[in-house]
Amino acid sequence: MERAMTVWRERVQRGFEGMLALLMAVLVLDVLWQVISRYGLGRPSAWTDELATLLTIWVAAVGASVGFARGAHLGVDVLVARMPERARLWVDGLVHLLVAVFALGVLGWGGWALVSLTLLTDQVSPALGVKMGHVYLALPLSGLAIAGFALEGGWTRWRRTRRGAGAGEAAR
């Protein structure tokens, strides 16, 4: 089971990294066109500012998922670093579980409620006419991914604790 979870994690992480790279490329091109049209041509484009805002929402949500998967988020481990190795694994597993609960509750459930409400009320962006529910879909999507990454990480830590592995093995 651990191998299947690792394969799932790697595939989803690669998919999110590819999506993030594509979103960033489109965002850079959009902002570049915004600058060229405003300062080079003297006729600012009406839609580029809104597209940059919508893309930033997706970049932030997908980027948070990728950052968590890579273990790149900020963490304060002063107390945990002083614990015995076995206790570190337990605390790390507990933190992963709490992150999963938060991601499912706030990003997953709350994000889905926001998506449903904005689709139900048929809210659209003014310049592009994009349904805002599609824009906010980034929240539950990233919430599910973060929860999956957290559960996989917590499971891995728990298995290593059961086997008596040291904290050095638990680091990712």
PDB file of C-alpha atoms in Angstrom:
ATOM      1  CA  MET A   1       0.000   0.000   0.000  1.00  0.00           C
ATOM      2  CA  GLU A   2       2.854   2.364   0.797  1.00  0.00           C
ATOM      3  CA  ARG A   3       4.260   1.937  -2.721  1.00  0.00           C
ATOM      4  CA  ALA A   4       0.880   2.718  -4.319  1.00  0.00           C
ATOM      5  CA  MET A   5       0.574   5.868  -2.200  1.00  0.00           C
ATOM      6  CA  THR A   6       4.067   6.962  -3.210  1.00  0.00           C
ATOM      7  CA  VAL A   7       3.282   6.433  -6.897  1.00  0.00           C
ATOM      8  CA  TRP A   8       0.022   8.406  -6.481  1.00  0.00           C
ATOM      9  CA  ARG A   9       1.882  11.214  -4.742  1.00  0.00           C
ATOM     10  CA  GLU A  10       4.562  11.431  -7.433  1.00  0.00           C
ATOM     11  CA  ARG A  11       2.027  11.484 -10.277  1.00  0.00           C
ATOM     12  CA  VAL A  12      -0.222  14.086  -8.673  1.00  0.00           C
ATOM     13  CA  GLN A  13       2.753  16.211  -7.669  1.00  0.00           C
ATOM     14  CA  ARG A  14       4.164  16.112 -11.213  1.00  0.00           C
ATOM     15  CA  GLY A  15       0.745  17.003 -12.613  1.00  0.00           C
ATOM     16  CA  PHE A  16       0.410  19.961 -10.278  1.00  0.00           C
ATOM     17  CA  GLU A  17       3.970  21.088 -11.034  1.00  0.00           C
ATOM     18  CA  GLY A  18       3.193  20.991 -14.774  1.00  0.00           C
ATOM     19  CA  MET A  19      -0.047  22.895 -14.223  1.00  0.00           C
ATOM     20  CA  LEU A  20       1.826  25.480 -12.140  1.00  0.00           C
ATOM     21  CA  ALA A  21       4.468  25.929 -14.840  1.00  0.00           C
ATOM     22  CA  LEU A  22       1.768  26.426 -17.485  1.00  0.00           C
ATOM     23  CA  LEU A  23      -0.178  28.884 -15.334  1.00  0.00           C
ATOM     24  CA  MET A  24       2.992  30.860 -14.591  1.00  0.00           C
ATOM     25  CA  ALA A  25       3.930  30.979 -18.281  1.00  0.00           C
ATOM     26  CA  VAL A  26       0.488  32.291 -19.236  1.00  0.00           C
ATOM     27  CA  LEU A  27       0.639  34.811 -16.379  1.00  0.00           C
ATOM     28  CA  VAL A  28       4.042  36.095 -17.507  1.00  0.00           C
ATOM     29  CA  LEU A  29       2.857  36.424 -21.114  1.00  0.00           C
ATOM     30  CA  ASP A  30      -0.308  38.180 -19.972  1.00  0.00           C
ATOM     31  CA  VAL A  31       1.567  40.727 -17.869  1.00  0.00           C
ATOM     32  CA  LEU A  32       4.124  41.207 -20.641  1.00  0.00           C
ATOM     33  CA  TRP A  33       1.326  41.977 -23.113  1.00  0.00           C
ATOM     34  CA  GLN A  34      -0.221  44.318 -20.554  1.00  0.00           C
ATOM     35  CA  VAL A  35       3.026  46.302 -20.323  1.00  0.00           C
ATOM     36  CA  ILE A  36       3.573  46.332 -24.110  1.00  0.00           C
ATOM     37  CA  SER A  37       0.015  47.415 -24.861  1.00  0.00           C
ATOM     38  CA  ARG A  38       0.043  50.136 -22.234  1.00  0.00           C
ATOM     39  CA  TYR A  39       3.505  51.641 -22.631  1.00  0.00           C
ATOM     40  CA  GLY A  40       4.588  50.476 -26.067  1.00  0.00           C
ATOM     41  CA  LEU A  41       1.368  50.874 -28.012  1.00  0.00           C
ATOM     42  CA  GLY A  42      -0.292  53.486 -25.824  1.00  0.00           C
ATOM     43  CA  ARG A  43      -3.546  51.471 -25.825  1.00  0.00           C
ATOM     44  CA  PRO A  44      -3.891  49.413 -22.656  1.00  0.00           C
ATOM     45  CA  SER A  45      -5.630  46.105 -23.110  1.00  0.00           C
ATOM     46  CA  ALA A  46      -8.907  45.874 -21.185  1.00  0.00           C
ATOM     47  CA  TRP A  47      -8.735  42.192 -20.256  1.00  0.00           C
ATOM     48  CA  THR A  48      -5.103  41.621 -19.216  1.00  0.00           C
ATOM     49  CA  ASP A  49      -5.451  43.000 -15.693  1.00  0.00           C
ATOM     50  CA  GLU A  50      -8.416  40.763 -14.929  1.00  0.00           C
ATOM     51  CA  LEU A  51      -6.750  37.697 -16.425  1.00  0.00           C
ATOM     52  CA  ALA A  52      -3.672  38.334 -14.275  1.00  0.00           C
ATOM     53  CA  THR A  53      -5.878  38.454 -11.174  1.00  0.00           C
ATOM     54  CA  LEU A  54      -7.683  35.218 -12.050  1.00  0.00           C
ATOM     55  CA  LEU A  55      -4.424  33.454 -12.890  1.00  0.00           C
ATOM     56  CA  THR A  56      -2.903  34.626  -9.605  1.00  0.00           C
ATOM     57  CA  ILE A  57      -5.701  32.871  -7.695  1.00  0.00           C
ATOM     58  CA  TRP A  58      -4.878  29.608  -9.481  1.00  0.00           C
ATOM     59  CA  VAL A  59      -1.112  30.073  -9.119  1.00  0.00           C
ATOM     60  CA  ALA A  60      -1.461  30.653  -5.370  1.00  0.00           C
ATOM     61  CA  ALA A  61      -3.683  27.603  -4.823  1.00  0.00           C
ATOM     62  CA  VAL A  62      -1.738  25.219  -7.050  1.00  0.00           C
ATOM     63  CA  GLY A  63       1.554  26.634  -5.754  1.00  0.00           C
ATOM     64  CA  ALA A  64       0.488  25.964  -2.166  1.00  0.00           C
ATOM     65  CA  SER A  65      -0.165  22.333  -3.106  1.00  0.00           C
ATOM     66  CA  VAL A  66       3.213  21.976  -4.784  1.00  0.00           C
ATOM     67  CA  GLY A  67       4.946  23.726  -1.883  1.00  0.00           C
ATOM     68  CA  PHE A  68       3.371  21.361   0.634  1.00  0.00           C
ATOM     69  CA  ALA A  69       4.186  18.305  -1.477  1.00  0.00           C
ATOM     70  CA  ARG A  70       7.837  19.382  -1.655  1.00  0.00           C
ATOM     71  CA  GLY A  71       7.995  20.226   2.054  1.00  0.00           C
ATOM     72  CA  ALA A  72       8.827  23.831   1.174  1.00  0.00           C
ATOM     73  CA  HIS A  73       6.381  25.574   3.506  1.00  0.00           C
ATOM     74  CA  LEU A  74       7.627  27.518   6.476  1.00  0.00           C
ATOM     75  CA  GLY A  75       7.758  25.504   9.676  1.00  0.00           C
ATOM     76  CA  VAL A  76       8.831  26.194  13.241  1.00  0.00           C
ATOM     77  CA  ASP A  77      10.519  23.107  14.628  1.00  0.00           C
ATOM     78  CA  VAL A  78      12.502  24.434  17.589  1.00  0.00           C
ATOM     79  CA  LEU A  79      10.646  22.254  20.104  1.00  0.00           C
ATOM     80  CA  VAL A  80      10.338  19.246  17.807  1.00  0.00           C
ATOM     81  CA  ALA A  81      14.080  19.285  17.056  1.00  0.00           C
ATOM     82  CA  ARG A  82      14.785  18.725  20.767  1.00  0.00           C
ATOM     83  CA  MET A  83      12.528  15.669  21.026  1.00  0.00           C
ATOM     84  CA  PRO A  84      13.720  12.079  20.782  1.00  0.00           C
ATOM     85  CA  GLU A  85      13.675  10.691  17.244  1.00  0.00           C
ATOM     86  CA  ARG A  86      10.611   8.520  17.750  1.00  0.00           C
ATOM     87  CA  ALA A  87       8.625  11.434  19.216  1.00  0.00           C
ATOM     88  CA  ARG A  88       9.559  13.579  16.206  1.00  0.00           C
ATOM     89  CA  LEU A  89       7.951  11.054  13.900  1.00  0.00           C
ATOM     90  CA  TRP A  90       4.767  11.032  15.991  1.00  0.00           C
ATOM     91  CA  VAL A  91       4.572  14.822  16.061  1.00  0.00           C
ATOM     92  CA  ASP A  92       5.279  15.008  12.329  1.00  0.00           C
ATOM     93  CA  GLY A  93       2.521  12.478  11.670  1.00  0.00           C
ATOM     94  CA  LEU A  94       0.101  14.424  13.866  1.00  0.00           C
ATOM     95  CA  VAL A  95       0.932  17.666  12.064  1.00  0.00           C
ATOM     96  CA  HIS A  96       0.261  15.960   8.732  1.00  0.00           C
ATOM     97  CA  LEU A  97      -3.113  14.762  10.032  1.00  0.00           C
ATOM     98  CA  LEU A  98      -4.045  18.266  11.231  1.00  0.00           C
ATOM     99  CA  VAL A  99      -3.034  19.737   7.866  1.00  0.00           C
ATOM    100  CA  ALA A 100      -5.244  17.165   6.110  1.00  0.00           C
ATOM    101  CA  VAL A 101      -8.218  18.063   8.320  1.00  0.00           C
ATOM    102  CA  PHE A 102      -7.684  21.785   7.676  1.00  0.00           C
ATOM    103  CA  ALA A 103      -7.222  21.298   3.939  1.00  0.00           C
ATOM    104  CA  LEU A 104     -10.355  19.165   3.627  1.00  0.00           C
ATOM    105  CA  GLY A 105     -12.442  21.402   5.873  1.00  0.00           C
ATOM    106  CA  VAL A 106     -11.451  24.897   4.857  1.00  0.00           C
ATOM    107  CA  LEU A 107     -10.120  24.530   1.327  1.00  0.00           C
ATOM    108  CA  GLY A 108     -12.074  21.449   0.256  1.00  0.00           C
ATOM    109  CA  TRP A 109     -15.490  21.905   1.857  1.00  0.00           C
ATOM    110  CA  GLY A 110     -15.392  25.701   2.130  1.00  0.00           C
ATOM    111  CA  GLY A 111     -13.981  26.056  -1.373  1.00  0.00           C
ATOM    112  CA  TRP A 112     -16.651  23.773  -2.794  1.00  0.00           C
ATOM    113  CA  ALA A 113     -19.350  25.814  -1.017  1.00  0.00           C
ATOM    114  CA  LEU A 114     -17.911  28.962  -2.631  1.00  0.00           C
ATOM    115  CA  VAL A 115     -17.790  27.308  -6.065  1.00  0.00           C
ATOM    116  CA  SER A 116     -21.384  26.082  -5.717  1.00  0.00           C
ATOM    117  CA  LEU A 117     -22.673  29.455  -4.555  1.00  0.00           C
ATOM    118  CA  THR A 118     -20.976  31.426  -7.325  1.00  0.00           C
ATOM    119  CA  LEU A 119     -22.128  28.970  -9.989  1.00  0.00           C
ATOM    120  CA  LEU A 120     -25.657  29.010  -8.576  1.00  0.00           C
ATOM    121  CA  THR A 121     -25.785  32.816  -8.631  1.00  0.00           C
ATOM    122  CA  ASP A 122     -24.165  32.833 -12.089  1.00  0.00           C
ATOM    123  CA  GLN A 123     -21.413  35.294 -11.177  1.00  0.00           C
ATOM    124  CA  VAL A 124     -19.060  36.141 -14.035  1.00  0.00           C
ATOM    125  CA  SER A 125     -15.952  38.290 -14.282  1.00  0.00           C
ATOM    126  CA  PRO A 126     -16.666  41.663 -15.901  1.00  0.00           C
ATOM    127  CA  ALA A 127     -14.019  41.828 -18.644  1.00  0.00           C
ATOM    128  CA  LEU A 128     -13.595  38.180 -19.604  1.00  0.00           C
ATOM    129  CA  GLY A 129     -17.033  36.788 -18.786  1.00  0.00           C
ATOM    130  CA  VAL A 130     -15.491  33.770 -17.019  1.00  0.00           C
ATOM    131  CA  LYS A 131     -17.736  32.080 -14.467  1.00  0.00           C
ATOM    132  CA  MET A 132     -16.271  32.836 -11.049  1.00  0.00           C
ATOM    133  CA  GLY A 133     -17.143  29.337  -9.879  1.00  0.00           C
ATOM    134  CA  HIS A 134     -14.559  28.030 -12.331  1.00  0.00           C
ATOM    135  CA  VAL A 135     -11.990  30.437 -10.954  1.00  0.00           C
ATOM    136  CA  TYR A 136     -12.705  29.418  -7.349  1.00  0.00           C
ATOM    137  CA  LEU A 137     -12.466  25.733  -8.289  1.00  0.00           C
ATOM    138  CA  ALA A 138      -8.752  26.129  -7.544  1.00  0.00           C
ATOM    139  CA  LEU A 139      -9.543  26.107  -3.801  1.00  0.00           C
ATOM    140  CA  PRO A 140     -11.210  22.696  -3.419  1.00  0.00           C
ATOM    141  CA  LEU A 141      -8.828  21.194  -5.979  1.00  0.00           C
ATOM    142  CA  SER A 142      -5.763  22.320  -4.043  1.00  0.00           C
ATOM    143  CA  GLY A 143      -7.445  21.377  -0.758  1.00  0.00           C
ATOM    144  CA  LEU A 144      -7.925  17.806  -1.946  1.00  0.00           C
ATOM    145  CA  ALA A 145      -4.345  17.626  -3.186  1.00  0.00           C
ATOM    146  CA  ILE A 146      -2.887  19.044   0.042  1.00  0.00           C
ATOM    147  CA  ALA A 147      -5.034  16.659   2.090  1.00  0.00           C
ATOM    148  CA  GLY A 148      -3.853  13.734  -0.035  1.00  0.00           C
ATOM    149  CA  PHE A 149      -0.215  14.770   0.314  1.00  0.00           C
ATOM    150  CA  ALA A 150      -0.670  15.234   4.067  1.00  0.00           C
ATOM    151  CA  LEU A 151      -2.359  11.865   4.555  1.00  0.00           C
ATOM    152  CA  GLU A 152       0.334  10.128   2.520  1.00  0.00           C
ATOM    153  CA  GLY A 153       3.053  11.876   4.531  1.00  0.00           C
ATOM    154  CA  GLY A 154       1.350  11.109   7.845  1.00  0.00           C
ATOM    155  CA  TRP A 155       0.873   7.461   6.864  1.00  0.00           C
ATOM    156  CA  THR A 156       4.535   7.194   5.913  1.00  0.00           C
ATOM    157  CA  ARG A 157       5.610   8.661   9.263  1.00  0.00           C
ATOM    158  CA  TRP A 158       3.259   6.367  11.176  1.00  0.00           C
ATOM    159  CA  ARG A 159       4.587   3.288   9.355  1.00  0.00           C
ATOM    160  CA  ARG A 160       8.180   4.311  10.092  1.00  0.00           C
ATOM    161  CA  THR A 161       7.308   4.847  13.749  1.00  0.00           C
ATOM    162  CA  ARG A 162       5.798   1.357  13.914  1.00  0.00           C
ATOM    163  CA  ARG A 163       8.984  -0.047  12.390  1.00  0.00           C
ATOM    164  CA  GLY A 164      11.121   1.969  14.806  1.00  0.00           C
ATOM    165  CA  ALA A 165      12.822   4.061  12.108  1.00  0.00           C
ATOM    166  CA  GLY A 166      14.771   7.160  13.055  1.00  0.00           C
ATOM    167  CA  ALA A 167      13.806  10.738  12.264  1.00  0.00           C
ATOM    168  CA  GLY A 168      16.546  10.962   9.668  1.00  0.00           C
ATOM    169  CA  GLU A 169      14.591   8.517   7.514  1.00  0.00           C
ATOM    170  CA  ALA A 170      11.397  10.514   7.903  1.00  0.00           C
ATOM    171  CA  ALA A 171      12.801  13.685   6.396  1.00  0.00           C
ATOM    172  CA  ARG A 172      11.660  14.461   2.864  1.00  0.00           C
TER     173      ARG A 172
END
